[in-house]
PDB file of C-alpha atoms in Angstrom:
ATOM      1  CA  MET A 266      54.320  -7.009  18.099  1.00 61.00           C
ATOM      2  CA  ALA A 267      53.793  -4.132  15.647  1.00 60.00           C
ATOM      3  CA  LEU A 268      52.642  -6.614  13.006  1.00 59.00           C
ATOM      4  CA  TYR A 269      50.109  -8.091  15.434  1.00 56.00           C
ATOM      5  CA  ARG A 270      48.851  -4.583  16.356  1.00 60.00           C
ATOM      6  CA  ASN A 271      48.460  -3.658  12.664  1.00 60.00           C
ATOM      7  CA  HIS A 272      46.584  -6.918  12.050  1.00 56.00           C
ATOM      8  CA  VAL A 273      44.208  -6.195  14.966  1.00 52.00           C
ATOM      9  CA  ILE A 274      43.641  -2.608  13.799  1.00 57.00           C
ATOM     10  CA  ALA A 275      42.942  -3.802  10.248  1.00 53.00           C
ATOM     11  CA  ARG A 276      40.401  -6.336  11.532  1.00 59.00           C
ATOM     12  CA  LEU A 277      38.728  -3.716  13.710  1.00 49.00           C
ATOM     13  CA  LEU A 278      38.471  -1.333  10.747  1.00 51.00           C
ATOM     14  CA  ILE A 279      36.965  -4.051   8.570  1.00 58.00           C
ATOM     15  CA  LEU A 280      34.477  -4.900  11.319  1.00 50.00           C
ATOM     16  CA  LEU A 281      33.610  -1.217  11.720  1.00 45.00           C
ATOM     17  CA  PHE A 282      32.987  -0.800   7.972  1.00 50.00           C
ATOM     18  CA  CYS A 283      30.848  -3.949   7.909  1.00 47.00           C
ATOM     19  CA  CYS A 284      28.737  -2.708  10.813  1.00 45.00           C
ATOM     20  CA  ILE A 285      28.273   0.675   9.183  1.00 45.00           C
ATOM     21  CA  SER A 286      27.214  -0.887   5.899  1.00 45.00           C
ATOM     22  CA  LEU A 287      24.725  -3.186   7.681  1.00 41.00           C
ATOM     23  CA  ASN A 288      23.039  -0.185   9.302  1.00 44.00           C
ATOM     24  CA  ILE A 289      22.470   1.605   6.012  1.00 50.00           C
ATOM     25  CA  GLY A 290      18.806   1.364   5.151  1.00 51.00           C
ATOM     26  CA  ALA A 291      16.734   2.367   2.156  1.00 46.00           C
ATOM     27  CA  THR A 292      18.113   5.813   1.499  1.00 57.00           C
ATOM     28  CA  HIS A 293      17.115   6.418  -2.111  1.00 60.00           C
ATOM     29  CA  ILE A 294      13.730   8.008  -1.640  1.00 84.00           C
ATOM     30  CA  SER A 295      12.327   8.739  -5.067  1.00 88.00           C
ATOM     31  CA  LYS A 296       8.573   8.886  -5.393  1.00 94.00           C
ATOM     32  CA  PRO A 297       6.040   9.324  -8.161  1.00 97.00           C
ATOM     33  CA  VAL A 298       3.985  12.524  -8.102  1.00 97.00           C
ATOM     34  CA  LEU A 299       0.744  12.684 -10.084  1.00 97.00           C
ATOM     35  CA  VAL A 300      -0.165  15.849 -11.999  1.00 96.00           C
ATOM     36  CA  GLU A 301      -3.867  16.736 -12.006  1.00 94.00           C
ATOM     37  CA  PRO A 302      -5.153  13.167 -11.991  1.00 95.00           C
ATOM     38  CA  LYS A 303      -8.627  12.587 -13.403  1.00 96.00           C
ATOM     39  CA  THR A 304     -10.823  10.153 -11.457  1.00 97.00           C
ATOM     40  CA  GLN A 305     -13.882   9.762 -13.724  1.00 98.00           C
ATOM     41  CA  TYR A 306     -13.787   8.021 -17.116  1.00 98.00           C
ATOM     42  CA  LEU A 307     -16.251   6.445 -19.537  1.00 98.00           C
ATOM     43  CA  VAL A 308     -15.837   2.926 -20.926  1.00 98.00           C
ATOM     44  CA  GLY A 309     -13.948   3.332 -24.210  1.00 97.00           C
ATOM     45  CA  GLU A 310     -12.122   6.463 -23.053  1.00 97.00           C
ATOM     46  CA  LYS A 311      -8.350   6.180 -22.662  1.00 97.00           C
ATOM     47  CA  VAL A 312      -7.111   6.663 -19.091  1.00 98.00           C
ATOM     48  CA  VAL A 313      -4.020   8.877 -19.144  1.00 97.00           C
ATOM     49  CA  VAL A 314      -1.951   9.429 -16.007  1.00 97.00           C
ATOM     50  CA  ASN A 315       0.813  12.044 -16.030  1.00 98.00           C
ATOM     51  CA  GLY A 316       3.381  12.768 -13.373  1.00 98.00           C
ATOM     52  CA  TRP A 317       6.998  13.200 -12.448  1.00 98.00           C
ATOM     53  CA  VAL A 318       9.515  11.480 -10.194  1.00 96.00           C
ATOM     54  CA  ASP A 319      10.505  13.471  -7.116  1.00 94.00           C
ATOM     55  CA  TYR A 320      13.954  12.929  -5.636  1.00 89.00           C
ATOM     56  CA  ASN A 321      15.110  15.609  -3.209  1.00 87.00           C
ATOM     57  CA  ALA A 322      12.395  17.964  -4.540  1.00 91.00           C
ATOM     58  CA  GLN A 323      13.735  17.685  -8.098  1.00 94.00           C
ATOM     59  CA  PRO A 324      12.381  15.812 -11.143  1.00 96.00           C
ATOM     60  CA  THR A 325      14.653  12.827 -11.773  1.00 91.00           C
ATOM     61  CA  ALA A 326      15.317  11.084 -15.096  1.00 93.00           C
ATOM     62  CA  ASP A 327      15.791   7.368 -15.736  1.00 91.00           C
ATOM     63  CA  VAL A 328      13.901   6.133 -12.682  1.00 91.00           C
ATOM     64  CA  LEU A 329      12.207   2.791 -13.280  1.00 92.00           C
ATOM     65  CA  LEU A 330       8.482   2.914 -12.539  1.00 96.00           C
ATOM     66  CA  ASN A 331       6.052   0.013 -12.303  1.00 97.00           C
ATOM     67  CA  PHE A 332       2.376   0.581 -13.152  1.00 98.00           C
ATOM     68  CA  ARG A 333      -0.210  -1.924 -11.912  1.00 98.00           C
ATOM     69  CA  VAL A 334      -3.940  -1.664 -12.589  1.00 98.00           C
ATOM     70  CA  THR A 335      -6.296  -3.651 -10.369  1.00 98.00           C
ATOM     71  CA  THR A 336     -10.041  -4.022 -10.087  1.00 98.00           C
ATOM     72  CA  GLU A 337     -12.022  -3.163  -6.970  1.00 96.00           C
ATOM     73  CA  LYS A 338     -11.623  -6.813  -5.881  1.00 96.00           C
ATOM     74  CA  GLY A 339      -7.843  -6.682  -6.359  1.00 96.00           C
ATOM     75  CA  THR A 340      -7.597  -8.591  -9.650  1.00 97.00           C
ATOM     76  CA  LEU A 341      -4.575  -7.488 -11.702  1.00 98.00           C
ATOM     77  CA  ILE A 342      -5.665  -6.445 -15.204  1.00 97.00           C
ATOM     78  CA  ALA A 343      -2.555  -4.648 -16.493  1.00 97.00           C
ATOM     79  CA  GLU A 344       1.085  -4.167 -15.557  1.00 98.00           C
ATOM     80  CA  LYS A 345       3.819  -2.192 -17.309  1.00 97.00           C
ATOM     81  CA  SER A 346       7.192  -0.733 -16.437  1.00 96.00           C
ATOM     82  CA  HIS A 347       9.137   2.107 -17.959  1.00 93.00           C
ATOM     83  CA  THR A 348      11.522   4.858 -16.900  1.00 94.00           C
ATOM     84  CA  SER A 349      10.967   8.546 -16.373  1.00 95.00           C
ATOM     85  CA  ASP A 350      12.081  10.712 -19.307  1.00 97.00           C
ATOM     86  CA  LYS A 351      15.016  13.163 -19.432  1.00 96.00           C
ATOM     87  CA  GLN A 352      12.947  15.770 -17.577  1.00 97.00           C
ATOM     88  CA  GLY A 353      11.830  13.272 -14.917  1.00 96.00           C
ATOM     89  CA  HIS A 354       8.281  12.986 -16.279  1.00 98.00           C
ATOM     90  CA  PHE A 355       6.210   9.893 -16.981  1.00 98.00           C
ATOM     91  CA  GLN A 356       2.925   9.012 -18.661  1.00 98.00           C
ATOM     92  CA  PHE A 357       0.815   5.877 -18.389  1.00 98.00           C
ATOM     93  CA  GLU A 358      -2.089   5.059 -20.699  1.00 97.00           C
ATOM     94  CA  LEU A 359      -4.787   2.415 -20.307  1.00 98.00           C
ATOM     95  CA  GLU A 360      -7.360   1.437 -22.920  1.00 97.00           C
ATOM     96  CA  THR A 361     -10.788   0.883 -21.349  1.00 97.00           C
ATOM     97  CA  ARG A 362     -12.913  -0.294 -24.285  1.00 96.00           C
ATOM     98  CA  ASN A 363     -12.826  -3.928 -23.040  1.00 96.00           C
ATOM     99  CA  LEU A 364     -13.258  -3.131 -19.338  1.00 97.00           C
ATOM    100  CA  GLN A 365     -16.401  -3.357 -17.257  1.00 97.00           C
ATOM    101  CA  PRO A 366     -17.712  -0.305 -15.381  1.00 98.00           C
ATOM    102  CA  GLY A 367     -16.444  -0.087 -11.815  1.00 98.00           C
ATOM    103  CA  LEU A 368     -13.642   1.159  -9.597  1.00 98.00           C
ATOM    104  CA  TYR A 369     -10.037   0.582 -10.623  1.00 98.00           C
ATOM    105  CA  THR A 370      -6.761   1.433  -8.937  1.00 98.00           C
ATOM    106  CA  ILE A 371      -3.494   2.330 -10.624  1.00 98.00           C
ATOM    107  CA  THR A 372      -0.481   1.811  -8.363  1.00 98.00           C
ATOM    108  CA  ILE A 373       2.719   3.531  -9.495  1.00 98.00           C
ATOM    109  CA  THR A 374       5.837   2.323  -7.712  1.00 96.00           C
ATOM    110  CA  SER A 375       9.262   3.924  -7.965  1.00 94.00           C
ATOM    111  CA  HIS A 376      11.970   1.296  -8.356  1.00 87.00           C
ATOM    112  CA  CYS A 377      14.728   3.931  -8.338  1.00 73.00           C
ATOM    113  CA  LEU A 378      17.751   4.247 -10.571  1.00 68.00           C
ATOM    114  CA  GLU A 379      19.533   1.005 -11.443  1.00 63.00           C
ATOM    115  CA  ILE A 380      22.564   2.009  -9.350  1.00 65.00           C
ATOM    116  CA  HIS A 381      20.329   2.617  -6.281  1.00 62.00           C
ATOM    117  CA  ARG A 382      18.196  -0.527  -6.583  1.00 65.00           C
ATOM    118  CA  ASP A 383      19.655  -2.134  -3.429  1.00 71.00           C
ATOM    119  CA  ILE A 384      18.900   0.927  -1.269  1.00 74.00           C
ATOM    120  CA  CYS A 385      15.556   1.860  -2.828  1.00 82.00           C
ATOM    121  CA  SER A 386      12.551   2.596  -0.619  1.00 86.00           C
ATOM    122  CA  TYR A 387      10.020   1.625  -3.342  1.00 89.00           C
ATOM    123  CA  ASN A 388       7.613   4.502  -2.704  1.00 93.00           C
ATOM    124  CA  GLU A 389       4.299   4.384  -4.483  1.00 95.00           C
ATOM    125  CA  GLU A 390       1.355   6.546  -5.420  1.00 97.00           C
ATOM    126  CA  LYS A 391      -2.169   5.219  -5.954  1.00 98.00           C
ATOM    127  CA  LEU A 392      -4.951   6.604  -8.083  1.00 98.00           C
ATOM    128  CA  THR A 393      -8.450   5.175  -7.902  1.00 98.00           C
ATOM    129  CA  PHE A 394     -10.740   6.011 -10.800  1.00 98.00           C
ATOM    130  CA  ASP A 395     -14.356   5.254 -11.581  1.00 98.00           C
ATOM    131  CA  LEU A 396     -15.177   3.789 -14.980  1.00 98.00           C
ATOM    132  CA  ASN A 397     -18.791   4.377 -16.076  1.00 98.00           C
ATOM    133  CA  ASN A 398     -20.959   3.422 -19.042  1.00 95.00           C
ATOM    134  CA  PRO A 399     -21.183   6.122 -21.719  1.00 91.00           C
TER     135      PRO A 399
END
């Protein structure tokens, strides 16, 4: 009887742990923060976006970031990924000499630390800039 009771308790504990783990949602909430973003550029001028990754109000290193540049109509023209540096900062550069004047959007998405990828909330920041003829 004691063996049966231990077996039932073990199964209940396993079920409890499974239910708890199923209710855990995206809890790694890192997000990109832009620092003094510029929104006006001339064709031929390099677009430079600087920022840092915020996690619990602290800059966080080694967070994978995805940078996507799209036209006003939503056409993807550039995509890169890299991690925040040791101080939690990042920089993205875009050459504009072959681009047409118009509105462009840079979307920066935090893909979190590798160990948190399965619980990442994938927060993003968008910057729309206007590209004009010189």
